Coordinates of C-alpha atoms in Angstrom, one line a residue:
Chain D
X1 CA 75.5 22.2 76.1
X2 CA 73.9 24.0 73.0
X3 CA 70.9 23.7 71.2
X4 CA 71.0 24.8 67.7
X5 CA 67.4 26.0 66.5
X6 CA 66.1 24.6 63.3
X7 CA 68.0 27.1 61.0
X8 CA 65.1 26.9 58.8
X9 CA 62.8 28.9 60.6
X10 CA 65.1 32.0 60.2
X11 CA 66.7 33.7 57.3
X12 CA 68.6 37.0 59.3
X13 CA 69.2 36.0 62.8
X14 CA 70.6 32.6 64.6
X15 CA 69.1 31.4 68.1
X16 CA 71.0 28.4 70.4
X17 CA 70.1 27.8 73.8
X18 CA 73.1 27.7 76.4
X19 CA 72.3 26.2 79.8
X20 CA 69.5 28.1 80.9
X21 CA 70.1 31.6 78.2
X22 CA 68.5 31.7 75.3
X23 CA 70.7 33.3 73.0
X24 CA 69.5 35.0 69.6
X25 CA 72.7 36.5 67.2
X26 CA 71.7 38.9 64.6
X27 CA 73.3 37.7 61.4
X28 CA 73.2 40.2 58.4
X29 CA 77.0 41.2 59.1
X30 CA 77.9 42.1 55.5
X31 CA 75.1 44.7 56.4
X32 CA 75.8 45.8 59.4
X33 CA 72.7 43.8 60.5
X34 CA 71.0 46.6 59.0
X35 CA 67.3 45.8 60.8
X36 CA 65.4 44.5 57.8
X37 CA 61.2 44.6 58.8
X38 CA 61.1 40.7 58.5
X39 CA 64.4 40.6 60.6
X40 CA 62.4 42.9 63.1
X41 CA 59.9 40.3 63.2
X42 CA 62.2 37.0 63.1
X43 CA 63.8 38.6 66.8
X44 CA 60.4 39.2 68.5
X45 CA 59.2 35.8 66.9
X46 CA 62.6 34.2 68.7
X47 CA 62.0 35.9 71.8
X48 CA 58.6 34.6 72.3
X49 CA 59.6 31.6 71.6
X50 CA 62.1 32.2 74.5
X51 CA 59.2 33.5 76.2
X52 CA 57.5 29.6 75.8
X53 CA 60.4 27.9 76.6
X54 CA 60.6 26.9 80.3
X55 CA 64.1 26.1 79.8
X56 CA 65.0 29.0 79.3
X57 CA 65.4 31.8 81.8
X58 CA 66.6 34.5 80.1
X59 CA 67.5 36.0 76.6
X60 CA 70.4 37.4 75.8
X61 CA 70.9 39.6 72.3
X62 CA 73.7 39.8 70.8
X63 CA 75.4 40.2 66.7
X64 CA 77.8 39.1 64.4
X65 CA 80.3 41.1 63.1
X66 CA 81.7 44.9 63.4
X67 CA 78.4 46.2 64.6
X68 CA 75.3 45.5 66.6
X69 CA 72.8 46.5 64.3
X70 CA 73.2 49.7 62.4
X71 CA 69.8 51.0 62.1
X72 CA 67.0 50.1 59.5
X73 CA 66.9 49.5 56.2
X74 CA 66.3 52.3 54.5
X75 CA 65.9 51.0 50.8
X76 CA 63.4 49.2 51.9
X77 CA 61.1 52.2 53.6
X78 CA 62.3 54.7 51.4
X79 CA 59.3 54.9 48.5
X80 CA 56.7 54.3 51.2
X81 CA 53.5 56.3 52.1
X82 CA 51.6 56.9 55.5
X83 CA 49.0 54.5 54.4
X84 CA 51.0 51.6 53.2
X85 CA 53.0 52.4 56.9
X86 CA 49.6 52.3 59.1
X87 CA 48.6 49.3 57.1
X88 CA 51.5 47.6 57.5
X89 CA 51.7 48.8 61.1
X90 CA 55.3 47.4 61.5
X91 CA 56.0 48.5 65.0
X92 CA 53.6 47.1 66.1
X93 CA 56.3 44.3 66.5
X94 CA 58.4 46.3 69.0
X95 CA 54.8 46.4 70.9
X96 CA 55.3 42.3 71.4
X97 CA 58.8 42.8 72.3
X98 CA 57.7 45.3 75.3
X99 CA 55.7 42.4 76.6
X100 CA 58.5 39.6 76.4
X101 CA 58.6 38.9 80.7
X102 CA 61.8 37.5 80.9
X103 CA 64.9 39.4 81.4
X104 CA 66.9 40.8 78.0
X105 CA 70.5 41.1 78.5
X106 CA 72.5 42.6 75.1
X107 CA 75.8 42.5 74.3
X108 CA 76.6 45.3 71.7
X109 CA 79.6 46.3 70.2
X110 CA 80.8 48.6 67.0
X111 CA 77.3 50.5 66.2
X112 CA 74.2 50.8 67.3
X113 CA 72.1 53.6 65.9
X114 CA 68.9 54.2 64.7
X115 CA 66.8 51.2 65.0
X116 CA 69.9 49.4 66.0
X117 CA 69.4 51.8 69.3
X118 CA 65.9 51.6 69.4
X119 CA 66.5 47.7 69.8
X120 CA 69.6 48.7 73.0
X121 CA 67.1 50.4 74.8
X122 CA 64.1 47.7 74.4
X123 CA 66.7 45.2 76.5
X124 CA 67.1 45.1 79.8
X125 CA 70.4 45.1 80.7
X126 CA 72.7 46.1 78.0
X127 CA 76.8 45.2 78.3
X128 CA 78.9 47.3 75.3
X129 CA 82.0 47.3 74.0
X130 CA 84.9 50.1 74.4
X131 CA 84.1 52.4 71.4
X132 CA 80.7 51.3 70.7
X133 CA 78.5 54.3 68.7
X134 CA 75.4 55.2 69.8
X135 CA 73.2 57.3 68.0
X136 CA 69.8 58.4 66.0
X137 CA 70.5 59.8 62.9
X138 CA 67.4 59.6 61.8
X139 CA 66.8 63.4 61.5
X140 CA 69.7 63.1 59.0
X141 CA 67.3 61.6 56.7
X142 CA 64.3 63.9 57.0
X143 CA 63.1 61.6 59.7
X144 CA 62.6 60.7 63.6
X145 CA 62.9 57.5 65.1
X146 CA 59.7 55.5 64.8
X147 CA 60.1 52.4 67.2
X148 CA 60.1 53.9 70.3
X149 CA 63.1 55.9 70.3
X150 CA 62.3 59.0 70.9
X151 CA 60.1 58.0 73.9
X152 CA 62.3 55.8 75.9
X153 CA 65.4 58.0 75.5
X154 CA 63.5 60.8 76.8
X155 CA 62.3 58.5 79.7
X156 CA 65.9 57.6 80.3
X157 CA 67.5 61.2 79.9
X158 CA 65.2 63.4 80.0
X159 CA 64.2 65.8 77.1
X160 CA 67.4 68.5 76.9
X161 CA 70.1 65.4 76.6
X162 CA 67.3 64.0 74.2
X163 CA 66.8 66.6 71.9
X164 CA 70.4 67.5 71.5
X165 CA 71.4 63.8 70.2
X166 CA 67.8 63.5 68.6
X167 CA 67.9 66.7 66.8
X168 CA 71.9 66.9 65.9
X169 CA 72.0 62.8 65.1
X170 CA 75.2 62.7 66.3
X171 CA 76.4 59.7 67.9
X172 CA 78.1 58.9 71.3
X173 CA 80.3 56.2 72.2
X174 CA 79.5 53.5 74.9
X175 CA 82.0 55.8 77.6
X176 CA 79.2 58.5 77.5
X177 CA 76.1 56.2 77.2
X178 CA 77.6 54.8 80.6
X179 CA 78.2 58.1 82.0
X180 CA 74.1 58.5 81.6
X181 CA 73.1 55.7 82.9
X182 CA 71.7 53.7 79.4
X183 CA 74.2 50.6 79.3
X184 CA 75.3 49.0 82.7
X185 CA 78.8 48.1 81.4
X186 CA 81.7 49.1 79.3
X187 CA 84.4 46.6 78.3
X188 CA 87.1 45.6 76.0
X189 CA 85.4 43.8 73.0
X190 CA 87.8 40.9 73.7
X191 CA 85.6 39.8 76.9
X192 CA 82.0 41.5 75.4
X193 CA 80.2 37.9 74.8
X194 CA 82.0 35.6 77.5
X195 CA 81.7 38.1 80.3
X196 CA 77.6 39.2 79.4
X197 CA 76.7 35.1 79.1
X198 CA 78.3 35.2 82.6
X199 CA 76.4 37.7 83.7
X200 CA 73.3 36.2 81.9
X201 CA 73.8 33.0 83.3
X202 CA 74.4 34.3 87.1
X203 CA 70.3 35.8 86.4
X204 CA 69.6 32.5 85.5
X205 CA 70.1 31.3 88.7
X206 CA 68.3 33.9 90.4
X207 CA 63.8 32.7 91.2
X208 CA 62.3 32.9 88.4
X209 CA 58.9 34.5 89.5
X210 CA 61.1 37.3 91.0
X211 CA 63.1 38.9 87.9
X212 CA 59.7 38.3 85.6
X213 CA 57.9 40.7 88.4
X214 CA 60.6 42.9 89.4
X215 CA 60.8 43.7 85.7
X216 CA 57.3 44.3 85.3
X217 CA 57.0 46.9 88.3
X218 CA 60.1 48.5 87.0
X219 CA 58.4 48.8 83.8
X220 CA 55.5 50.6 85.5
X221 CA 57.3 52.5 87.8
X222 CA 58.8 54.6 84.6
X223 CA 55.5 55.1 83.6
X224 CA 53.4 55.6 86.5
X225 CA 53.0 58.2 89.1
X226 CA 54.4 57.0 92.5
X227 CA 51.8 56.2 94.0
X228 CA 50.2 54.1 91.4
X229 CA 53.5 52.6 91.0
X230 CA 53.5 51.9 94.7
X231 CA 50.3 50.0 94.5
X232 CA 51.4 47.7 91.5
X233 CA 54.5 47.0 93.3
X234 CA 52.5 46.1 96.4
X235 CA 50.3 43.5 94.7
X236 CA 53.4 41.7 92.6
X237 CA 55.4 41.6 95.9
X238 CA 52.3 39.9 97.4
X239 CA 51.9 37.7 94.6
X240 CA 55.3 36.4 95.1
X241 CA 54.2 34.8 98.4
X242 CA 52.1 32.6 95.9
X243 CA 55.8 30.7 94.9
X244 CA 57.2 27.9 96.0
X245 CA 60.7 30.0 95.2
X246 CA 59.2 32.3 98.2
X247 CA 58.7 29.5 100.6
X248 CA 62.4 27.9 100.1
X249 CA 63.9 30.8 100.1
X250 CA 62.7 32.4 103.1
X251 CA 63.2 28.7 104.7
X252 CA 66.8 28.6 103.3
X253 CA 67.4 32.4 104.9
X254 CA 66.1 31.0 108.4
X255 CA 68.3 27.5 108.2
X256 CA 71.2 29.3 107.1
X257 CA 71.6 27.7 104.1
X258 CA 71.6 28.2 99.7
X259 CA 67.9 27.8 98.4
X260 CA 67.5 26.4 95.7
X261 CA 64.8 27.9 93.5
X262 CA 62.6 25.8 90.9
X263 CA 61.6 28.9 89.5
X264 CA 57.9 28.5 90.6
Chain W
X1 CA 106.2 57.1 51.5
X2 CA 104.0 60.5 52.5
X3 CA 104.1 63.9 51.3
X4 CA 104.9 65.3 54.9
X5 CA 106.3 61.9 56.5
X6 CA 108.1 59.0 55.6
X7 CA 107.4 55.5 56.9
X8 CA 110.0 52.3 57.1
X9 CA 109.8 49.1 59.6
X10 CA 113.0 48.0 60.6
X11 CA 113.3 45.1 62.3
X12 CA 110.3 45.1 63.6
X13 CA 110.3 48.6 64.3
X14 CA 108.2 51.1 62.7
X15 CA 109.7 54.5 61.9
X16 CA 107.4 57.6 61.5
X17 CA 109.4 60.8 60.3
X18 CA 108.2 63.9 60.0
X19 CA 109.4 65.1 56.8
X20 CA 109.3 69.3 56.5
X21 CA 112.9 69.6 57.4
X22 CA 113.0 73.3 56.2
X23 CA 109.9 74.0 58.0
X24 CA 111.6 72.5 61.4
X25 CA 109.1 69.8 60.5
X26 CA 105.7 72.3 61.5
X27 CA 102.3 70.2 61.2
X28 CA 100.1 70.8 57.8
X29 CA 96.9 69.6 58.2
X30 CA 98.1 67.0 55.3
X31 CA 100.5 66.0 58.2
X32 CA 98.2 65.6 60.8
X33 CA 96.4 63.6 57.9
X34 CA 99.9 61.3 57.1
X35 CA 100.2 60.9 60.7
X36 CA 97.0 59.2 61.3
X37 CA 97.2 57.0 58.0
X38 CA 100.6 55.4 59.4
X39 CA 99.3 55.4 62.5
X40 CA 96.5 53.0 61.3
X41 CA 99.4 51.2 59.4
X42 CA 101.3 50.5 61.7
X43 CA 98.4 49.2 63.8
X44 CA 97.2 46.9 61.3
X45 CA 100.6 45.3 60.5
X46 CA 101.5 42.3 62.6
X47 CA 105.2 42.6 61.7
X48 CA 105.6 45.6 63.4
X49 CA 105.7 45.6 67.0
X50 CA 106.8 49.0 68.1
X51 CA 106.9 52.0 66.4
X52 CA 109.6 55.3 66.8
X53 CA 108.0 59.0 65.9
X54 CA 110.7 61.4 64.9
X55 CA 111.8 64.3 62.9
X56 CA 114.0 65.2 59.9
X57 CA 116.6 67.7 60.0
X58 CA 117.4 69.3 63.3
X59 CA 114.1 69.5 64.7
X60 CA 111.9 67.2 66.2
X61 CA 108.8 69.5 65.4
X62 CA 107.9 73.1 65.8
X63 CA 103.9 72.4 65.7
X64 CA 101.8 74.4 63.7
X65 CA 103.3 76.3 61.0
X66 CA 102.0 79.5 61.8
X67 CA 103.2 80.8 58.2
X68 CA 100.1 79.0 56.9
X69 CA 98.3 79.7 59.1
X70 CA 95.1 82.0 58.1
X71 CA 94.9 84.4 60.5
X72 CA 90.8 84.7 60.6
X73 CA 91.1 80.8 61.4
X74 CA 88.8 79.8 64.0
X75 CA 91.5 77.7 66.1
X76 CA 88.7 75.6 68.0
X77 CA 88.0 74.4 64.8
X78 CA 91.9 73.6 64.0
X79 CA 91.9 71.8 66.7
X80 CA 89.0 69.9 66.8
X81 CA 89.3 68.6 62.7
X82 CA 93.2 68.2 62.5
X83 CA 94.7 67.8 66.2
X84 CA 92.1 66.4 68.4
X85 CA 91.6 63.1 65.7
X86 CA 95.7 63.0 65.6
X87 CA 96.0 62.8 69.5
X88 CA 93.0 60.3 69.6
X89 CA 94.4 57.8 66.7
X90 CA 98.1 58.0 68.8
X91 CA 96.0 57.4 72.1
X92 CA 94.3 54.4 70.4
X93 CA 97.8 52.5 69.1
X94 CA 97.9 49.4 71.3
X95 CA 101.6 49.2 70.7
X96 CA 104.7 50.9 72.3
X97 CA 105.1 54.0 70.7
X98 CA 108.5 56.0 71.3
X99 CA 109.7 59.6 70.6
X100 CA 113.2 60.0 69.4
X101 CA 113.1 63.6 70.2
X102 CA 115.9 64.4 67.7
X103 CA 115.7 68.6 68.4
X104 CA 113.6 71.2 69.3
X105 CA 110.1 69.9 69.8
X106 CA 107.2 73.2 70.6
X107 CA 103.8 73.5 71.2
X108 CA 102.1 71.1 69.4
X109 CA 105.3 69.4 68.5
X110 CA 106.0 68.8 72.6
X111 CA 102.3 67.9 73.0
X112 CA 103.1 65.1 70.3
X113 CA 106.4 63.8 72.1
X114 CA 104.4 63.9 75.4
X115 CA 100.9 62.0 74.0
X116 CA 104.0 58.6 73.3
X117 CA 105.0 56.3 75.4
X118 CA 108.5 56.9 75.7
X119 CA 110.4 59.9 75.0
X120 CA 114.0 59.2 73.9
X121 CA 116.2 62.7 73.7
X122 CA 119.4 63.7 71.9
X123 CA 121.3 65.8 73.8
X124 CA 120.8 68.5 71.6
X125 CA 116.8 67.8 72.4
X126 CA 115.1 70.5 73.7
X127 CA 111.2 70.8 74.7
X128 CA 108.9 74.3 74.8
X129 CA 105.9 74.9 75.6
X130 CA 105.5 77.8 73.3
X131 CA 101.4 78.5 73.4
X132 CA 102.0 81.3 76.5
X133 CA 104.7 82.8 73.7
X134 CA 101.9 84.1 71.1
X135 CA 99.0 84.2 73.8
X136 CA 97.5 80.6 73.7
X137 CA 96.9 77.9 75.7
X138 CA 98.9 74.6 75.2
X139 CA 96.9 72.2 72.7
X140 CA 96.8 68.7 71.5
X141 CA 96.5 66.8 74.8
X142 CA 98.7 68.7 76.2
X143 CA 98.7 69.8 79.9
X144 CA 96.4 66.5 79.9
X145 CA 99.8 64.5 79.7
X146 CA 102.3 66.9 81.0
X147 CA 100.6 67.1 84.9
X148 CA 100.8 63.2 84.6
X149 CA 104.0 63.2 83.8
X150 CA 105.8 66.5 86.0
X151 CA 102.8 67.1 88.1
X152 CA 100.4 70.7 88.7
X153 CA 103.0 72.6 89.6
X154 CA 105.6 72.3 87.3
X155 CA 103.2 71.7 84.6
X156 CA 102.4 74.8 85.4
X157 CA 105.4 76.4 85.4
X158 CA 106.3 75.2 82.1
X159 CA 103.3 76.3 80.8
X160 CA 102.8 79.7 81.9
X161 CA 106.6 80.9 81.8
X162 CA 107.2 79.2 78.1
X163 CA 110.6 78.8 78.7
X164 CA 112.6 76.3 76.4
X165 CA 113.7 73.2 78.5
X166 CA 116.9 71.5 77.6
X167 CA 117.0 67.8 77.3
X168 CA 118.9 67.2 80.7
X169 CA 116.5 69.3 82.3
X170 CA 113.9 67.9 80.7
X171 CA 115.5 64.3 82.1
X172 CA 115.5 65.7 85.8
X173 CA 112.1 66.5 86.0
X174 CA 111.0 63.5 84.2
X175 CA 109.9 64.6 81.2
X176 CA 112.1 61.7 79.3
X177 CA 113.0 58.7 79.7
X178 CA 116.5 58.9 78.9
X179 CA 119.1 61.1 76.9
X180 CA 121.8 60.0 74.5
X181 CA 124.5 61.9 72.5
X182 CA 122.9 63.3 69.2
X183 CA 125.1 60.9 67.2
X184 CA 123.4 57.9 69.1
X185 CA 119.9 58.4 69.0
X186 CA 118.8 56.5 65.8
X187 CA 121.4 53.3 67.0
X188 CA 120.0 53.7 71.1
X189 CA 116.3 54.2 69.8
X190 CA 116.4 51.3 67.5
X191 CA 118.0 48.7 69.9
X192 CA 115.1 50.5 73.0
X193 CA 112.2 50.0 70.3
X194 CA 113.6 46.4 69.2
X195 CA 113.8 45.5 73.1
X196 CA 110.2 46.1 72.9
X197 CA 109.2 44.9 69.9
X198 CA 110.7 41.3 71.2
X199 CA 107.8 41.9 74.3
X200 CA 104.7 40.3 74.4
X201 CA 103.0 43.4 72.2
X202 CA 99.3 42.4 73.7
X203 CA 99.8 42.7 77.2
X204 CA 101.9 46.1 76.5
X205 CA 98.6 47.3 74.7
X206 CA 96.8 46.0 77.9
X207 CA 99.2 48.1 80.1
X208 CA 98.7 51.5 78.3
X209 CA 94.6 50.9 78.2
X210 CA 95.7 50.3 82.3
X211 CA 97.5 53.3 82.4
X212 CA 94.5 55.7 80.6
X213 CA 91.7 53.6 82.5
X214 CA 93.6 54.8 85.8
X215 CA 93.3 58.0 84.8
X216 CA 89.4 58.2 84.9
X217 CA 88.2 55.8 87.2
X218 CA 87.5 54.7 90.1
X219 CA 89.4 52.1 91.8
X220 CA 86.2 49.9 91.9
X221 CA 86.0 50.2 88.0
X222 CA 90.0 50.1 87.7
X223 CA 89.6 46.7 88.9
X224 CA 86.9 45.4 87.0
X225 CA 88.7 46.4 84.3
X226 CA 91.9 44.9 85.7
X227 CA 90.3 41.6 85.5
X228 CA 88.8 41.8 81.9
X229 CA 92.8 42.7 80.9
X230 CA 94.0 40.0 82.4
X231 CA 91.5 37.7 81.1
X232 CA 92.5 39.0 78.0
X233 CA 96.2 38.2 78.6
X234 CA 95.9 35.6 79.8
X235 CA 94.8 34.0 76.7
X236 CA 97.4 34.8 74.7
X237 CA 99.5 32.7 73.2
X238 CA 102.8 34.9 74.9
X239 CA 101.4 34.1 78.2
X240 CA 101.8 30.4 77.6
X241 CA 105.2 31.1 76.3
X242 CA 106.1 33.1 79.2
X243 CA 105.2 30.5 81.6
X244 CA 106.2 27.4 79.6
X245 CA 109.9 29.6 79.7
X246 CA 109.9 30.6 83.0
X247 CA 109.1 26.7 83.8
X248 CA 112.1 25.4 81.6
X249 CA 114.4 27.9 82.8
X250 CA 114.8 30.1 79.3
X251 CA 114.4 33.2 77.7
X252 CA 111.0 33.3 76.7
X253 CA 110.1 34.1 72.9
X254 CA 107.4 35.9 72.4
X255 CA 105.5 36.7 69.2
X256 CA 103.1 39.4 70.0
X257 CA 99.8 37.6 70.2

């Protein structure tokens, strides 16, 4: 069962819901899918949509082509000055895409660098292909990543494995990105879509209430102190006990049986 | 048609020579170069379904020619620009690969004959691990493949005493898969590579990424993995063959994909 979106509404990117996933497919392959601002704001504009959409329990991110999206497009930033940028204020676009509550799972294969890497490590759960380049090379370019990726690699690595791939710009491949704990699965790029919709779709299933506040405390808890983190925690779990999902599936625990979860 | 190597399909079968007869067939960086472009050739080309590395002359290939070689080289670096991308494109090939070890293969020439699949020797074959000889270590992949195939201890021994193994040696400790009579080994490699090259070529790739994966993980990813090869397999069109074959009691005919 797929739902096609109105094709109108987007020039760089493709969206289709499948069962409960809602799917968006960067499409600028004779690119590289190159992230274009306006494609930048066509994926957060599609996630939020996602966001609306009570059919849809979670997103999944994927590309067309021989890469996931390698990096930004530099024509298009390369004349500009620090006025026109805070004007602009283009990241301000990966700020809405921090706040999207349902779970992100990408599938990412060929490249992913620069902005391409910053968009990796805004999902949640990220599936790659064997091979797959990771990278900023920003610095190459007299630069530093600007949405974000400097922080949440640093957050994810801490800052000696940081600085040596922010200041070199050398990539990685997908093996290594494993090895550190920033994708959750390598895998031949023959299974890459089918078996991350598989793994999207077994989320799906899971109460609805419960991955949209687990995320969030996880979220916090790489930010906050413990204890801070402790008390946020505290008050989603409680919170939970204000779903129906809670009540069936405690009942369904105690009768031995599946619950079944309306995601309320 | 390189400047170090030539290149021919026969059948099927790919042929990579190395071409320096004079030099025993020593690796240039313009052949570590040649190797890699046919490499990617022979990849690319659905007609050819295995592929046979060997040399010209009467060796299979005496590794790096140390006549050109600058002596304030900075060998990491050697190895790193020129070997280390050779041994990675070979590792890559999703097809049978198979050394027709024609002669003397040493140091990085026996690294290359160990990094295939299959290592067909003449008689006349003869394998060396000649780093220990002029005070270096054994490159290209080396001792990665050679305790797989021999284990520590005669990896080892091979490595640190540098003495030259004769092909039926070589054959007792497993270090080939067969030996033929010098005359035979074009004829007996051609007929072993077109016995392959009539195999279903995917799952073979499947079976070598198998092979590597074992190598590194653990048995809880080995299996994962297992299931994404065979999911992969089993969508080929030589699976349905095999089975529709196997079903109607005939030879199966499979055509790679």
């Amino acid at each position: 069962m797929k739902k096609l979106s109105n094709q109108k509404d987007y020039q760089y990117i493709i969206t289709e819901t499948s069962g409960k996933i809602g799917k968006i497919i960067l499409n600028r392959p004779e690119v590289l899918n190159a992230l274009k601002r306006p494609m930048v704001t066509e994926i957060v504009t599609a996630m939020e949509k996602f966001q609306e959409d009570d059919d849809v329990h979670v997103i999944m991110l994927a590309a067309k082509g021989r890469a996931f999206a390698a990096g930004a497009d530099i024509k298009e930033m390369m004349d500009d000055d620090p006025v026109y940028l805070e004007k602009i204020d283009q990241f301000s676009w990966w700020d809405r895409m921090a706040l999207i509550k349902k779970p992100i799972v990408a599938a990412v294969q060929g490249y992913a660098v620069g902005g391409g890497f910053e968009l990796v490590l805004s999902c949640d759960i990220v599936f790659a292909a064997e091979g797959t380049k990771f990278g900023f090379p920003e610095v190459n370019l007299g630069v530093m990543p600007g949405a974000g990726g400097t922080v949440k690699l640093t957050k994810a690595l801490g800052p000696q494995r940081a600085l040596e791939w922010l200041w070199t710009g050398e990539y990685f491949d997908a093996e290594t990105a494993y090895v550190y704990g920033l994708i959750n699965r390598v895998l031949p790029e023959a299974v890459l879509h089918e078996e991350t919709e598989a793994f999207a779709g077994k989320l799906a299933q899971q109460p609805q209430m419960s991955l949209r506040l687990i995320k969030d405390t996880v979220r916090k808890a790489v930010d906050l102190p413990v204890y801070e983190a402790m008390q946020y925690e505290r008050k989603n779990f409680y919170l939970l006990f204000a779903t129906e999902d809670q009540k069936e599936g405690m009942r369904a625990f105690a009768e031995k049986r599946k619950p079944s979860f309306k995601g309320r | 048609m390189g400047e170090t190597v030539t290149y021919e399909v026969k059948n099927k079968v790919a042929w990579l020579t190395l071409n320096r007869p004079d030099q025993l067939n020593a690796f240039t960086e313009t052949m570590n170069k040649e190797i890699i472009q046919y490499l990617k050739t022979a990849g690319r080309d659905g007609q050819v379904r295995a592929l046979v590395i060997t040399g010209a002359g009467r060796a299979f290939c005496a590794g790096e020619d140390l006549k050109s070689l600058d002596e304030n080289a900075e060998l990491g670096e050697i190895i790193r620009t020129r070997y280390t991308p050779m041994l990675l494109e070979l590792t890559k090939f999703e097809k049978p690969v198979i050394a027709a070890v024609n002669g003397a293969s040493a140091g990085a020439g026996f690294s290359l004959a160990l990094a295939c699949d299959f290592r067909i020797a003449s008689e006349k074959a003869s394998f060396l691990n000649a780093f220990i000889n002029i005070g270096l270590v054994p490159d290209t992949g080396n001792i990665y493949y050679l305790t797989r195939l021999v284990g520590n201890a005669k990896a080892l021994e091979l490595s640190i005493l540098g003495e030259k193994i004769p092909a039926h040696e070589a054959e007792a400790i497993g270090l080939v898969t067969k030996v033929v009579s010098h005359e035979e080994l074009e004829t007996e490699t051609q007929a072993f590579a077109e016995r392959l090259a009539q195999m279903p070529t995917k799952a073979i790739g499947l079976i070598k990424r198998l092979v590597r994966k074992s190598n590194d993980a653990t048995l809880e990813e080995y299996l994962e993995y297992e299931a994404y090869a065979q999911t992969i397999a089993g969508r080929t069109n030589d699976f349905k063959e095999g089975v529709r074959a196997f079903l109607e009691k005939r030879q199966p005919e499979f055509q790679g994909n």
